[in-house]
Amino acid sequence: MVIKVGDTVKSGDVIAEIETDKATMEVEAVDEGVVEALLVAEGAEGVAVNAPIARLSGGGTASTPQSPVSGPATIAPQMGEPENGIAPLSPGGGGPAPANAVMKGASQGADAELPAGTEMIKTTVRDALRDAMAEEMRRDADVFLMGEEVAQYQGAYKVSRDLLAEFGERRVIDTPITEHGFAGLGVGAAMAGLKPIVEFMTFNFAMQAIDHIINSAAKTLYMSGGQIRSSIVFRGPNGAASRVGAQHSQDYAAWYASVPGLKVVAPYDAADAKGLLKSAIRDPNPVVFLEHEMVYGTEFDVPDVADWLVPIGKAKVRRVGLHVTLVAYSRMVGFALQAADALAVEGIETEVVDLRTLRPLDHDTVVRSVMKTNRLVTIEEGWGPMGVGAEIAARVVDQAFDYLDAPPVRVCQEDVPLPYAANLEVLSLPSVAKIVAAAKAVCYR
Amino acid sequence: MARQSASKPKAVAISPAHPDKAALLDFCRSMLLIRRFEERAGQLYGMGLIGGFCHLYIGQEAIAVGMQAAKGDGDQVITGYREHGHMLAAGMDPKGVMAELTGRAAGVSRGKGGSMHMFSTAAGFYGGHGIVGAQVSLGTGLALANRYRDDGKVAFVYFGDGAANQGQVYESFNMAELWSLPVVYVIENNQYAMGTSVERSSSETHLHKRGISFNIPGAEVDGMDVVAVREAGKMAAEHARSGKGPFILEMKTYRYRGHSMSDPGKYRTREEIDAVRKTRDPIEHLQERLETLDFADEAQIKAIDAEVKAIVADAAEFARTTPEPNPAELYTDVYLETVP
């Protein structure tokens, strides 16, 4: 709180500073007057959007802005601040699922590989990713991080928080805004034997760099007869954020997962985010690691073990059921688990398969599940045509045709660029309701 | 340093260290090897033994050979798709290169790369890249690794006048100077990007000036004079190795053959090509120098040529007869095994 009782405030004066898990921003007064009372104490946490924080004489009440969207310069360059990505404030919009802010993520289905009695630590996906990078950088001096705002700014989404302090500017490198160039530098450094982690502020910007991801990183091992390797991780948020429009909201899973030579990982919860990122950094191949901005702030259990690794290429059955198989990855796993809860109320027992890795794809786990449930719904945030769901449906038809009791159904983004208007955005994206409807349809209910 | 940017070809302020006889004879041999190799590759292409694209280095031999002499142990080389000459200059086996051109298992990329995609980690040769300009970012990344390891190595990054207009070249220049990376950029300006002349494609045709807005010094070099190339290369390598950051060398050169084998050649006259061959040929220029300095007579030079022709004939015969890859090779080298 910058003001105190008795201060005269003019519009435009800074009256408070608010900090979220992602950003720190100032709140300016809109009205003029004298501060009569402070309604929120200095240093208060968890202040809700729209909660009054002070009262001015003359009738105006200063409140936290409903949508603290600010110019690109103050928060994250090149992007608006998604209102419901801000942790201590309640999620702002009528999205289908509040899979944001600090909420406890549903993480059902225990990992078989975990010994009984393993302690769990509540960790956000954001911190799990950070911990994974820090652990691998401690373990291997050849691992380093480069990207826009990863060092001094602490990461556009705070994923690289504190890494600069621990590892220094030689290993945590702020790049200019130059995706094509720095992706190429990263691949070149990998060809020379280092193990770069290249962060894209979002995968939307990686389209500038996709030539190096595919032509340079993915193909050179083959073209060189096995001589030139690229042990490199390309990581960053992928998929739709919130209200940032079509150019900042795209799921690239199907694009990268169609390319031999790449591995493609898209975790949902914090344990997988940590364990898979550590595996990706150690992998001798180029790995595209797709994160999700809307899940960064979500807390999950992460096993408290010394070196938590999750193998690339293994799907995870997160909920066991008999009647229908839901296949999802990344944020859509959370939607699928919520849909499963809703379907259970109606007597439909759902099996939820979290793909976790999209290349190599764990077809066996999917096919085994469909052989049991005889029904398949795929869920992806990307467009349907030529998509992940199309690939899975083709494989299931190929390997389990006689087991299917209904044609597979794909839940995906509508076949349009993602709109900005709140209502249209909701209509465009997959939702729990759409998944429930699809599951019922394949069950003929 | 940057003031060199204003100088003319052959007037570059590079001290002509007196070359010793052995080095010049070696240059002559290397350049002849490249020329005879490329002539034979052109023949094999015409015979249908080499497929796809094939970009010959004839006319530009002095650059790869002269720069090779400026390289230190462990320094890296990376270039685009006109790379046969660079590989031979780096000492790679002509048989392996020719067998790659014919798509055989004994090719340097086991038959999976072809003309544009060849590599040798043993020779410090990082390709062989088919996307115009990509090697500039990749090569700057090699230099980033050198700086990261502080191992004293320099990356030599070659690209043409066509690639000089790609955006990522300037993204790379910016980072190379910003972080003082040990990299020498060698622009092989052969005057034509496919069929488009420098004048028709570039608002600034003096390509060594392209680093000015990044504070990268540059120099124009007679790329048809192998000694001038070597001396410029040494100077630039010393600059990069001493921690001063990147240096740009613009090599003025000329390719006698088409851009690739399918080039119709309508964009320049036969007279233009003949004039360069007659007056500026890098090999004839060196041979005259050898004779003037009394380092070799015509008979000795013919003997070198005969030796080189025999090597090339062997390579061609090998490339023609050595087997194609085993069909099982289709699925190898896509991924490296994960070592836990």
XYZ file of C-alpha atoms in Angstrom, chain A:
445
model
C 0.000 0.000 0.000
C 1.560 3.244 -1.109
C -1.020 5.626 0.419
C -2.051 6.274 4.002
C -5.114 7.811 5.598
C -5.253 11.547 5.014
C -3.295 11.505 1.755
C -4.674 13.498 -1.125
C -4.925 11.296 -4.194
C -5.192 12.469 -7.782
C -6.159 10.224 -10.627
C -3.092 8.518 -11.967
C -1.340 8.397 -8.598
C -0.058 5.013 -7.580
C -2.044 3.876 -4.562
C -0.915 0.260 -4.166
C 1.375 -2.368 -5.501
C 0.043 -5.865 -6.002
C 2.098 -8.953 -6.489
C 0.936 -12.131 -8.096
C 2.796 -15.349 -8.679
C 3.679 -14.055 -12.089
C 4.043 -10.345 -11.911
C 4.257 -7.260 -9.778
C 2.135 -4.311 -10.827
C 1.056 -0.939 -9.580
C -2.549 0.153 -9.165
C -3.372 3.739 -10.004
C -6.260 5.770 -8.667
C -9.036 6.519 -11.106
C -10.847 9.074 -8.877
C -9.634 12.014 -6.827
C -10.036 12.682 -3.142
C -8.583 12.237 0.324
C -7.945 8.772 1.699
C -10.481 8.150 4.474
C -9.700 4.566 5.282
C -7.571 1.645 4.178
C -9.750 -1.439 3.781
C -6.954 -3.899 3.162
C -3.884 -4.093 5.350
C -0.385 -3.612 4.006
C 1.038 -6.972 2.930
C -2.339 -8.713 2.872
C -2.440 -11.862 0.796
C -5.182 -13.469 -1.222
C -7.044 -10.265 -1.951
C -9.888 -11.004 -4.335
C -10.463 -9.236 -7.614
C -12.935 -6.365 -7.121
C -12.340 -6.170 -3.362
C -12.202 -2.508 -2.259
C -8.811 -1.660 -0.820
C -9.329 1.946 0.286
C -12.071 4.576 0.579
C -11.684 8.104 -0.720
C -13.705 11.063 0.463
C -16.074 12.262 -2.175
C -17.630 8.884 -2.729
C -15.033 7.136 -4.890
C -13.803 3.771 -3.692
C -10.535 2.583 -5.103
C -10.632 -1.057 -5.879
C -8.353 -3.580 -7.426
C -9.010 -3.694 -11.095
C -11.278 -6.450 -12.225
C -9.019 -7.290 -15.047
C -5.488 -6.234 -14.345
C -4.619 -6.343 -17.979
C -1.891 -3.885 -18.593
C 0.330 -2.888 -21.424
C 2.849 -5.380 -22.651
C 5.682 -3.249 -21.391
C 4.844 -3.560 -17.720
C 4.215 -7.243 -17.441
C 5.103 -9.768 -20.036
C 6.442 -8.390 -23.261
C 4.422 -9.431 -26.291
C 1.458 -10.597 -24.275
C -1.362 -9.391 -22.132
C -1.675 -10.693 -18.628
C -4.301 -13.393 -18.529
C -6.582 -12.371 -15.724
C -7.072 -15.784 -14.271
C -3.447 -16.708 -14.361
C -2.875 -14.473 -11.360
C -2.569 -16.572 -8.312
C -3.779 -14.775 -5.187
C -6.768 -13.284 -6.934
C -9.771 -15.384 -7.692
C -10.156 -16.477 -11.271
C -12.005 -13.874 -13.191
C -13.979 -15.435 -15.923
C -16.668 -17.886 -16.729
C -14.300 -20.509 -18.051
C -15.488 -24.038 -17.896
C -13.043 -25.097 -15.245
C -11.113 -23.116 -12.688
C -7.868 -24.886 -13.501
C -5.856 -21.867 -12.570
C -4.784 -19.737 -9.657
C -3.569 -21.778 -6.714
C -5.944 -24.665 -6.742
C -5.332 -28.205 -5.789
C -5.070 -30.223 -8.921
C -6.771 -33.548 -9.188
C -4.070 -36.149 -9.579
C -5.593 -39.549 -9.337
C -4.021 -42.888 -10.052
C -0.777 -43.593 -8.241
C 2.495 -44.074 -10.056
C 3.408 -47.714 -9.883
C 7.080 -46.784 -9.709
C 6.722 -44.946 -6.387
C 7.655 -46.850 -3.229
C 4.924 -46.994 -0.599
C 5.146 -44.308 2.035
C 6.924 -41.761 -0.168
C 6.456 -38.264 1.230
C 4.682 -35.782 -1.025
C 5.337 -32.063 -1.223
C 2.719 -29.646 -2.521
C 4.342 -27.878 -5.458
C 3.070 -25.724 -8.280
C 3.812 -26.846 -11.826
C 5.852 -23.653 -12.206
C 8.120 -24.517 -9.288
C 8.339 -28.160 -10.304
C 9.725 -27.091 -13.674
C 12.153 -24.720 -12.011
C 13.297 -27.445 -9.589
C 13.835 -29.839 -12.493
C 16.085 -27.357 -14.303
C 17.996 -26.465 -11.140
C 18.610 -30.124 -10.255
C 19.836 -30.974 -13.737
C 22.056 -27.890 -13.894
C 23.623 -28.927 -10.579
C 24.126 -32.425 -11.908
C 25.597 -31.583 -15.326
C 27.788 -28.571 -16.092
C 26.889 -28.811 -19.790
C 23.238 -27.925 -19.111
C 22.316 -24.265 -19.482
C 19.179 -22.173 -20.018
C 18.684 -19.515 -22.675
C 15.701 -17.490 -23.775
C 13.912 -14.190 -23.479
C 13.695 -12.826 -19.928
C 14.886 -16.047 -18.311
C 17.610 -14.416 -16.201
C 17.164 -10.988 -14.663
C 13.388 -10.857 -15.152
C 13.183 -14.348 -13.578
C 11.149 -15.697 -16.474
C 8.109 -14.188 -18.174
C 6.064 -16.719 -16.173
C 8.554 -16.962 -13.309
C 9.496 -20.501 -14.271
C 13.213 -19.656 -14.079
C 12.926 -17.856 -10.742
C 16.208 -17.787 -8.761
C 18.189 -19.677 -11.397
C 20.337 -16.660 -12.277
C 21.304 -16.210 -8.635
C 22.405 -19.807 -8.312
C 24.030 -20.433 -11.682
C 25.156 -17.045 -12.931
C 24.871 -15.382 -16.308
C 27.118 -17.874 -18.097
C 24.473 -20.579 -17.611
C 21.273 -18.539 -17.469
C 21.357 -16.428 -20.597
C 18.993 -13.585 -21.462
C 18.660 -13.445 -25.236
C 17.450 -10.631 -27.427
C 13.944 -11.079 -28.872
C 15.190 -13.174 -31.702
C 13.634 -16.642 -31.658
C 14.918 -17.803 -35.012
C 18.453 -16.787 -34.136
C 18.673 -18.050 -30.570
C 17.030 -21.355 -31.396
C 19.720 -21.792 -34.046
C 22.446 -20.877 -31.578
C 21.012 -23.394 -29.132
C 21.053 -26.177 -31.712
C 24.587 -25.249 -32.749
C 25.731 -25.398 -29.127
C 24.024 -28.786 -28.827
C 25.836 -30.005 -31.945
C 29.051 -29.006 -30.195
C 28.060 -31.253 -27.269
C 26.370 -28.931 -24.779
C 22.832 -29.548 -23.487
C 20.868 -26.334 -23.863
C 17.390 -25.679 -22.543
C 15.855 -23.153 -24.918
C 12.832 -21.395 -23.426
C 10.263 -19.872 -25.727
C 8.121 -17.291 -23.989
C 5.322 -19.176 -25.665
C 5.334 -21.797 -28.388
C 3.480 -19.321 -30.556
C 6.783 -17.472 -30.934
C 8.585 -20.719 -31.705
C 7.009 -20.623 -35.147
C 9.783 -18.134 -35.939
C 12.235 -20.855 -34.960
C 10.513 -23.961 -36.236
C 13.047 -24.356 -39.048
C 15.808 -24.971 -36.522
C 13.644 -27.249 -34.365
C 12.801 -29.476 -37.306
C 15.373 -29.008 -40.067
C 18.393 -28.510 -37.816
C 17.641 -30.350 -34.562
C 15.350 -33.206 -35.576
C 16.889 -34.246 -38.900
C 20.636 -33.833 -38.532
C 21.320 -37.072 -36.643
C 19.792 -38.967 -39.551
C 21.351 -36.841 -42.290
C 24.779 -37.218 -40.711
C 24.558 -40.993 -40.487
C 24.457 -40.785 -36.684
C 27.372 -38.361 -36.237
C 25.779 -35.091 -35.135
C 23.559 -35.163 -32.083
C 21.367 -32.446 -30.621
C 20.671 -33.027 -26.958
C 18.437 -30.013 -26.495
C 15.115 -29.145 -24.860
C 12.782 -26.576 -26.384
C 10.300 -25.643 -23.687
C 7.623 -23.112 -22.864
C 3.884 -22.650 -22.549
C 1.717 -24.084 -25.310
C -1.987 -23.922 -26.024
C -4.641 -21.410 -25.178
C -3.995 -19.039 -22.317
C -6.894 -16.743 -21.552
C -8.248 -13.946 -23.703
C -5.021 -13.373 -25.605
C -6.439 -13.983 -29.042
C -5.535 -16.246 -31.916
C -1.838 -15.458 -32.337
C -1.065 -16.278 -28.708
C -3.346 -19.299 -28.338
C -2.427 -22.407 -30.243
C -1.692 -25.994 -29.369
C 1.304 -27.161 -31.418
C 1.283 -30.750 -30.168
C 0.174 -32.256 -33.463
C 2.700 -30.230 -35.445
C 5.768 -31.360 -33.540
C 4.477 -34.852 -32.784
C 4.378 -35.593 -36.510
C 8.141 -35.139 -36.902
C 10.529 -38.109 -36.637
C 13.669 -37.203 -34.756
C 11.820 -35.146 -32.155
C 10.436 -36.308 -28.856
C 7.377 -34.399 -27.691
C 6.276 -34.208 -24.068
C 3.166 -32.507 -22.663
C 2.734 -33.104 -18.920
C -0.311 -32.230 -16.844
C 0.612 -32.235 -13.170
C 3.641 -31.047 -11.234
C 5.114 -34.495 -10.592
C 5.122 -35.293 -14.287
C 6.333 -31.803 -15.164
C 9.343 -32.277 -12.919
C 10.104 -35.891 -13.692
C 9.615 -35.548 -17.426
C 11.619 -32.331 -17.729
C 14.543 -33.975 -15.942
C 14.285 -36.907 -18.339
C 14.037 -34.540 -21.296
C 17.195 -32.666 -20.285
C 19.088 -35.954 -20.011
C 17.733 -37.297 -23.273
C 20.346 -37.314 -26.058
C 17.659 -36.316 -28.606
C 15.893 -33.012 -29.207
C 12.792 -32.772 -27.006
C 9.895 -30.363 -27.474
C 8.472 -29.834 -23.995
C 4.981 -28.349 -24.065
C 3.846 -26.690 -20.859
C 0.546 -24.947 -20.133
C 0.284 -21.447 -18.768
C -3.111 -22.100 -17.184
C -1.671 -24.899 -15.046
C 1.582 -23.159 -13.992
C 0.017 -21.963 -10.748
C -1.733 -25.198 -9.859
C -0.414 -27.190 -6.898
C 0.017 -30.936 -6.994
C 1.830 -33.557 -4.971
C 5.419 -34.070 -6.027
C 7.260 -37.076 -4.587
C 9.995 -36.083 -2.158
C 12.682 -38.309 -3.600
C 16.274 -37.454 -4.453
C 16.094 -37.816 -8.218
C 12.494 -37.946 -9.430
C 12.441 -39.089 -13.049
C 9.432 -39.961 -15.188
C 10.264 -41.899 -18.355
C 9.470 -40.324 -21.713
C 7.066 -42.417 -23.799
C 4.830 -43.825 -21.073
C 1.192 -42.821 -20.699
C -0.470 -42.917 -17.291
C -3.907 -44.220 -16.449
C -5.117 -41.526 -14.057
C -8.514 -43.014 -13.376
C -9.637 -46.580 -13.856
C -13.064 -47.174 -15.371
C -15.065 -49.660 -17.406
C -17.412 -47.814 -19.724
C -15.457 -45.278 -21.761
C -11.821 -44.230 -22.306
C -10.940 -40.538 -22.270
C -7.511 -39.784 -23.767
C -5.988 -36.383 -23.065
C -2.717 -34.546 -22.464
C -1.571 -31.367 -20.772
C -4.327 -29.180 -19.303
C -7.063 -31.286 -20.913
C -6.254 -34.096 -18.462
C -7.687 -31.913 -15.698
C -10.823 -31.364 -17.750
C -11.111 -35.091 -18.405
C -10.827 -35.886 -14.686
C -13.575 -33.377 -13.888
C -15.724 -34.839 -16.629
C -15.112 -38.286 -15.165
C -16.427 -37.098 -11.796
C -19.548 -35.735 -13.447
C -20.066 -38.903 -15.482
C -19.685 -41.079 -12.374
C -22.716 -39.361 -10.894
C -24.675 -40.621 -13.870
C -23.317 -44.128 -13.518
C -20.712 -43.958 -16.298
C -17.345 -45.236 -15.114
C -14.600 -43.504 -17.038
C -11.005 -44.490 -17.662
C -8.748 -41.452 -18.089
C -5.470 -41.935 -19.974
C -2.946 -39.113 -19.657
C -0.666 -39.455 -22.676
C 2.133 -37.375 -21.065
C 4.339 -38.005 -24.125
C 3.047 -37.464 -27.668
C 6.129 -38.806 -29.454
C 6.850 -41.615 -28.976
C 3.144 -42.158 -28.311
C 2.214 -44.945 -25.883
C -0.360 -46.576 -28.139
C -0.314 -49.789 -26.112
C -1.825 -48.161 -23.037
C -4.532 -46.499 -25.134
C -5.392 -49.631 -27.087
C -5.430 -51.759 -23.931
C -7.871 -49.342 -22.319
C -10.169 -49.251 -25.346
C -10.165 -53.048 -25.511
C -11.602 -52.923 -22.002
C -14.059 -50.036 -22.319
C -14.888 -50.408 -26.035
C -15.398 -46.663 -26.335
C -13.004 -43.787 -27.062
C -13.142 -40.022 -26.654
C -10.002 -38.002 -27.382
C -9.499 -34.512 -26.027
C -7.057 -31.939 -27.323
C -6.874 -28.188 -27.176
C -5.700 -27.963 -30.777
C -7.700 -28.186 -33.953
C -9.177 -31.525 -34.856
C -8.218 -31.984 -38.499
C -4.906 -33.888 -38.795
C -4.681 -33.748 -35.010
C -3.604 -35.886 -32.058
C -7.116 -37.317 -31.710
C -7.160 -38.229 -35.381
C -3.912 -40.137 -34.953
C -5.132 -41.980 -31.870
C -8.450 -42.855 -33.483
C -6.630 -44.210 -36.538
C -4.382 -46.343 -34.374
C -7.258 -47.664 -32.289
C -9.256 -48.486 -35.403
C -6.188 -50.274 -36.745
C -5.433 -52.285 -33.629
C -8.745 -52.669 -31.832
C -11.386 -52.308 -34.536
C -13.402 -55.304 -33.373
C -13.474 -54.013 -29.813
C -15.155 -50.701 -30.616
C -18.835 -50.402 -29.735
C -19.098 -46.856 -31.078
C -17.145 -44.643 -33.477
C -14.432 -42.674 -31.627
C -15.256 -39.039 -30.926
C -12.814 -36.132 -30.877
C -13.243 -33.167 -28.554
C -11.040 -30.342 -29.780
C -10.924 -26.666 -30.533
C -13.507 -25.503 -33.052
C -12.086 -25.131 -36.548
C -11.525 -21.381 -36.255
C -8.705 -19.105 -35.044
C -9.249 -18.625 -31.307
C -11.547 -15.634 -30.773
C -11.014 -12.941 -28.149
C -14.571 -12.313 -26.876
C -15.108 -14.232 -23.650
C -18.230 -16.032 -24.806
C -16.778 -16.968 -28.185
C -13.572 -18.180 -26.600
C -15.526 -20.531 -24.349
C -17.506 -21.784 -27.332
C -14.315 -22.443 -29.256
C -12.359 -24.458 -26.705
C -12.945 -27.922 -25.263
C -14.812 -27.884 -21.956
C -15.858 -30.332 -19.272
C -19.410 -30.123 -20.587
C -18.293 -30.983 -24.121
C -16.328 -33.959 -22.828
C -19.282 -35.178 -20.785
C -21.538 -34.887 -23.826
C -19.057 -36.764 -26.021
C -18.641 -39.550 -23.458
C -22.392 -39.955 -23.199
C -22.708 -40.005 -26.958
C -20.285 -42.892 -27.367
C -22.135 -44.679 -24.557
C -25.414 -44.011 -26.414
C -26.750 -42.194 -23.333
